[in-house]
PDB file of C-alpha atoms in Angstrom:
ATOM      1  CA  UNK A 299      92.246 112.744 116.954  1.00 37.00           C
ATOM      2  CA  UNK A 300      91.937 116.450 116.370  1.00 38.00           C
ATOM      3  CA  UNK A 301      89.060 117.958 118.261  1.00 36.00           C
ATOM      4  CA  UNK A 302      87.267 119.224 115.160  1.00 40.00           C
ATOM      5  CA  UNK A 303      87.873 116.210 112.917  1.00 48.00           C
ATOM      6  CA  UNK A 304      84.770 114.489 114.268  1.00 46.00           C
ATOM      7  CA  UNK A 305      81.335 116.069 114.573  1.00 41.00           C
ATOM      8  CA  UNK A 306      77.785 114.934 115.093  1.00 37.00           C
ATOM      9  CA  UNK A 307      75.782 115.258 111.900  1.00 35.00           C
ATOM     10  CA  UNK A 308      73.184 117.986 111.955  1.00 36.00           C
ATOM     11  CA  UNK A 309      71.793 117.888 108.440  1.00 38.00           C
ATOM     12  CA  UNK A 310      71.044 115.495 105.636  1.00 39.00           C
ATOM     13  CA  UNK A 311      74.186 116.232 103.657  1.00 43.00           C
ATOM     14  CA  UNK A 312      75.749 113.398 101.705  1.00 52.00           C
ATOM     15  CA  UNK A 313      79.523 112.933 101.591  1.00 63.00           C
ATOM     16  CA  UNK A 314      79.873 112.353  97.853  1.00 64.00           C
ATOM     17  CA  UNK A 315      76.881 113.221  95.729  1.00 58.00           C
ATOM     18  CA  UNK A 316      76.534 110.818  92.848  1.00 70.00           C
ATOM     19  CA  UNK A 317      79.392 108.602  93.982  1.00 81.00           C
ATOM     20  CA  UNK A 318      78.860 104.928  93.248  1.00 91.00           C
ATOM     21  CA  UNK A 319      78.634 102.363  96.026  1.00 92.00           C
ATOM     22  CA  UNK A 320      81.634 100.275  97.054  1.00 94.00           C
ATOM     23  CA  UNK A 321      80.185  97.331  95.111  1.00 95.00           C
ATOM     24  CA  UNK A 322      79.768  99.443  91.970  1.00 95.00           C
ATOM     25  CA  UNK A 323      83.311 100.795  92.306  1.00 96.00           C
ATOM     26  CA  UNK A 324      84.744  97.310  92.775  1.00 96.00           C
ATOM     27  CA  UNK A 325      82.822  95.899  89.790  1.00 95.00           C
ATOM     28  CA  UNK A 326      83.863  98.804  87.567  1.00 96.00           C
ATOM     29  CA  UNK A 327      87.540  98.611  88.486  1.00 96.00           C
ATOM     30  CA  UNK A 328      87.726  94.820  88.194  1.00 93.00           C
ATOM     31  CA  UNK A 329      86.329  94.949  84.663  1.00 94.00           C
ATOM     32  CA  UNK A 330      88.753  97.578  83.407  1.00 94.00           C
ATOM     33  CA  UNK A 331      91.545  96.056  81.324  1.00 89.00           C
ATOM     34  CA  UNK A 332      94.379  98.365  82.304  1.00 90.00           C
ATOM     35  CA  UNK A 333      95.737 101.120  84.484  1.00 90.00           C
ATOM     36  CA  UNK A 334      94.880 103.892  82.003  1.00 93.00           C
ATOM     37  CA  UNK A 335      91.169 103.064  82.205  1.00 95.00           C
ATOM     38  CA  UNK A 336      91.348 102.796  86.001  1.00 94.00           C
ATOM     39  CA  UNK A 337      93.193 106.106  86.171  1.00 95.00           C
ATOM     40  CA  UNK A 338      90.495 107.858  84.122  1.00 96.00           C
ATOM     41  CA  UNK A 339      87.810 106.284  86.335  1.00 97.00           C
ATOM     42  CA  UNK A 340      89.559 107.548  89.488  1.00 96.00           C
ATOM     43  CA  UNK A 341      89.665 111.046  88.005  1.00 96.00           C
ATOM     44  CA  UNK A 342      85.942 110.810  87.168  1.00 96.00           C
ATOM     45  CA  UNK A 343      85.193 109.790  90.763  1.00 96.00           C
ATOM     46  CA  UNK A 344      86.996 112.932  91.934  1.00 95.00           C
ATOM     47  CA  UNK A 345      84.148 114.945  90.403  1.00 93.00           C
ATOM     48  CA  UNK A 346      81.677 113.353  92.859  1.00 92.00           C
ATOM     49  CA  UNK A 347      83.324 114.950  95.897  1.00 89.00           C
ATOM     50  CA  UNK A 348      80.854 117.383  97.435  1.00 82.00           C
ATOM     51  CA  UNK A 349      82.256 120.908  97.093  1.00 73.00           C
ATOM     52  CA  UNK A 350      83.015 122.587 100.401  1.00 78.00           C
ATOM     53  CA  UNK A 351      81.996 119.492 102.415  1.00 82.00           C
ATOM     54  CA  UNK A 352      85.115 119.841 104.528  1.00 87.00           C
ATOM     55  CA  UNK A 353      86.755 123.089 105.529  1.00 87.00           C
ATOM     56  CA  UNK A 354      90.370 123.401 104.454  1.00 90.00           C
ATOM     57  CA  UNK A 355      91.810 124.197 107.862  1.00 88.00           C
ATOM     58  CA  UNK A 356      94.278 122.676 110.322  1.00 89.00           C
ATOM     59  CA  UNK A 357      91.595 120.878 112.329  1.00 89.00           C
ATOM     60  CA  UNK A 358      90.659 118.785 109.270  1.00 90.00           C
ATOM     61  CA  UNK A 359      94.155 118.428 107.787  1.00 91.00           C
ATOM     62  CA  UNK A 360      95.671 114.944 107.630  1.00 92.00           C
ATOM     63  CA  UNK A 361      99.418 114.982 108.091  1.00 87.00           C
ATOM     64  CA  UNK A 362     101.793 112.669 106.257  1.00 83.00           C
ATOM     65  CA  UNK A 363     100.543 113.249 102.714  1.00 84.00           C
ATOM     66  CA  UNK A 364     102.402 114.926  99.860  1.00 86.00           C
ATOM     67  CA  UNK A 365      99.281 116.677  98.578  1.00 90.00           C
ATOM     68  CA  UNK A 366      97.126 118.467 101.150  1.00 92.00           C
ATOM     69  CA  UNK A 367      94.260 116.246 102.369  1.00 94.00           C
ATOM     70  CA  UNK A 368      91.327 117.180 104.582  1.00 94.00           C
ATOM     71  CA  UNK A 369      89.046 114.769 106.422  1.00 94.00           C
ATOM     72  CA  UNK A 370      85.896 115.460 108.408  1.00 93.00           C
ATOM     73  CA  UNK A 371      84.034 112.658 110.170  1.00 94.00           C
ATOM     74  CA  UNK A 372      80.460 112.938 111.357  1.00 93.00           C
ATOM     75  CA  UNK A 373      78.345 110.586 113.446  1.00 93.00           C
ATOM     76  CA  UNK A 374      74.756 110.060 112.297  1.00 92.00           C
ATOM     77  CA  UNK A 375      71.764 109.572 114.589  1.00 92.00           C
ATOM     78  CA  UNK A 376      72.085 105.823 113.841  1.00 93.00           C
ATOM     79  CA  UNK A 377      75.682 105.880 115.202  1.00 92.00           C
ATOM     80  CA  UNK A 378      77.217 105.349 111.787  1.00 95.00           C
ATOM     81  CA  UNK A 379      80.071 107.414 110.414  1.00 95.00           C
ATOM     82  CA  UNK A 380      80.176 109.665 107.373  1.00 93.00           C
ATOM     83  CA  UNK A 381      83.487 110.678 105.880  1.00 93.00           C
ATOM     84  CA  UNK A 382      83.929 113.946 104.021  1.00 93.00           C
ATOM     85  CA  UNK A 383      87.244 114.235 102.210  1.00 93.00           C
ATOM     86  CA  UNK A 384      89.034 116.586  99.886  1.00 94.00           C
ATOM     87  CA  UNK A 385      92.473 117.115  98.413  1.00 94.00           C
ATOM     88  CA  UNK A 386      94.130 119.639  96.157  1.00 92.00           C
ATOM     89  CA  UNK A 387      95.093 116.688  93.928  1.00 94.00           C
ATOM     90  CA  UNK A 388      92.342 115.391  91.648  1.00 95.00           C
ATOM     91  CA  UNK A 389      93.866 111.901  91.663  1.00 95.00           C
ATOM     92  CA  UNK A 390      93.948 111.796  95.469  1.00 95.00           C
ATOM     93  CA  UNK A 391      90.390 113.157  95.610  1.00 95.00           C
ATOM     94  CA  UNK A 392      89.242 110.220  93.444  1.00 96.00           C
ATOM     95  CA  UNK A 393      91.275 107.709  95.448  1.00 96.00           C
ATOM     96  CA  UNK A 394      89.638 109.025  98.630  1.00 96.00           C
ATOM     97  CA  UNK A 395      86.186 108.337  97.149  1.00 96.00           C
ATOM     98  CA  UNK A 396      87.301 104.745  96.508  1.00 97.00           C
ATOM     99  CA  UNK A 397      89.040 104.424  99.863  1.00 96.00           C
ATOM    100  CA  UNK A 398      86.064 105.494 101.965  1.00 96.00           C
ATOM    101  CA  UNK A 399      83.223 103.936  99.901  1.00 96.00           C
ATOM    102  CA  UNK A 400      83.151 100.627 101.841  1.00 96.00           C
ATOM    103  CA  UNK A 401      83.143 102.309 105.262  1.00 96.00           C
ATOM    104  CA  UNK A 402      80.732 105.140 104.427  1.00 94.00           C
ATOM    105  CA  UNK A 403      77.681 105.067 106.743  1.00 93.00           C
ATOM    106  CA  UNK A 404      79.062 102.103 108.690  1.00 95.00           C
ATOM    107  CA  UNK A 405      79.675 101.711 112.429  1.00 96.00           C
ATOM    108  CA  UNK A 406      82.905 102.747 114.159  1.00 97.00           C
ATOM    109  CA  UNK A 407      83.527  99.022 114.799  1.00 97.00           C
ATOM    110  CA  UNK A 408      83.331  98.330 111.055  1.00 96.00           C
ATOM    111  CA  UNK A 409      85.853 101.091 110.365  1.00 96.00           C
ATOM    112  CA  UNK A 410      88.298  99.856 112.983  1.00 96.00           C
ATOM    113  CA  UNK A 411      88.169  96.264 111.655  1.00 96.00           C
ATOM    114  CA  UNK A 412      88.228  97.192 107.955  1.00 96.00           C
ATOM    115  CA  UNK A 413      91.337  96.351 105.889  1.00 96.00           C
ATOM    116  CA  UNK A 414      92.009  99.187 103.461  1.00 94.00           C
ATOM    117  CA  UNK A 415      94.992  97.308 102.051  1.00 92.00           C
ATOM    118  CA  UNK A 416      92.784  94.336 101.104  1.00 94.00           C
ATOM    119  CA  UNK A 417      90.184  96.709  99.638  1.00 95.00           C
ATOM    120  CA  UNK A 418      92.720  98.484  97.416  1.00 93.00           C
ATOM    121  CA  UNK A 419      94.161  95.125  96.365  1.00 92.00           C
ATOM    122  CA  UNK A 420      90.652  93.875  95.450  1.00 94.00           C
ATOM    123  CA  UNK A 421      90.146  97.019  93.369  1.00 94.00           C
ATOM    124  CA  UNK A 422      93.412  96.371  91.527  1.00 91.00           C
ATOM    125  CA  UNK A 423      94.907  99.641  92.738  1.00 90.00           C
ATOM    126  CA  UNK A 424      97.439  98.599  95.400  1.00 85.00           C
ATOM    127  CA  UNK A 425     100.126  97.624  92.889  1.00 84.00           C
ATOM    128  CA  UNK A 426      99.558 100.788  90.822  1.00 86.00           C
ATOM    129  CA  UNK A 427     100.292 103.255  93.615  1.00 89.00           C
ATOM    130  CA  UNK A 428     103.733 104.724  94.141  1.00 90.00           C
ATOM    131  CA  UNK A 429     105.284 104.057  97.570  1.00 90.00           C
ATOM    132  CA  UNK A 430     104.833 107.736  98.419  1.00 90.00           C
ATOM    133  CA  UNK A 431     101.142 107.694  97.488  1.00 90.00           C
ATOM    134  CA  UNK A 432     100.581 104.394  99.339  1.00 90.00           C
ATOM    135  CA  UNK A 433     102.229 105.877 102.413  1.00 91.00           C
ATOM    136  CA  UNK A 434      99.988 108.948 102.243  1.00 92.00           C
ATOM    137  CA  UNK A 435      96.851 106.804 101.929  1.00 93.00           C
ATOM    138  CA  UNK A 436      98.068 104.724 104.891  1.00 93.00           C
ATOM    139  CA  UNK A 437      98.281 107.919 106.991  1.00 92.00           C
ATOM    140  CA  UNK A 438      94.739 108.885 105.984  1.00 95.00           C
ATOM    141  CA  UNK A 439      93.414 105.419 106.894  1.00 94.00           C
ATOM    142  CA  UNK A 440      95.218 105.449 110.244  1.00 95.00           C
ATOM    143  CA  UNK A 441      93.846 108.901 111.012  1.00 94.00           C
ATOM    144  CA  UNK A 442      90.284 107.732 110.262  1.00 95.00           C
ATOM    145  CA  UNK A 443      90.708 104.501 112.250  1.00 96.00           C
ATOM    146  CA  UNK A 444      92.076 106.400 115.254  1.00 95.00           C
ATOM    147  CA  UNK A 445      89.086 108.734 115.115  1.00 93.00           C
ATOM    148  CA  UNK A 446      86.691 105.756 114.955  1.00 94.00           C
ATOM    149  CA  UNK A 447      88.470 103.989 117.839  1.00 95.00           C
ATOM    150  CA  UNK A 448      87.932 107.055 120.010  1.00 93.00           C
ATOM    151  CA  UNK A 449      84.172 106.505 119.627  1.00 89.00           C
ATOM    152  CA  UNK A 450      84.238 102.929 120.948  1.00 86.00           C
TER     153      UNK A 450
END
């Protein structure tokens, strides 16, 4: 874990303003007939990423991704975790909204036990991702899980 990747939350900021819940995302994706519709939905979700929620610096950078990705994790007063993400790629930005929706505002234990692979499969996205993109998302998930494990 990088020292600045994780912080204690100090304000009422929300990771992704207007982003749907994990249940809403899952329902939407499961009812879309094809990849083109899912792709457009992912790009729409990218617009919900809170601007400037994570500083684009080395302390928030996640290594192992083709497109630059930044991740900031904060602990709330209730000991739940909030994930702030960004990427220079609009597609990755939208995928990050989907990826972190089911673990947003959950405990570190929930994050550590969560299966991102099963989640992406349930959403119908796992088979649509290139090996390179899947590998990058795996690195992001591992980075977040390692950060959560450090809190246990």
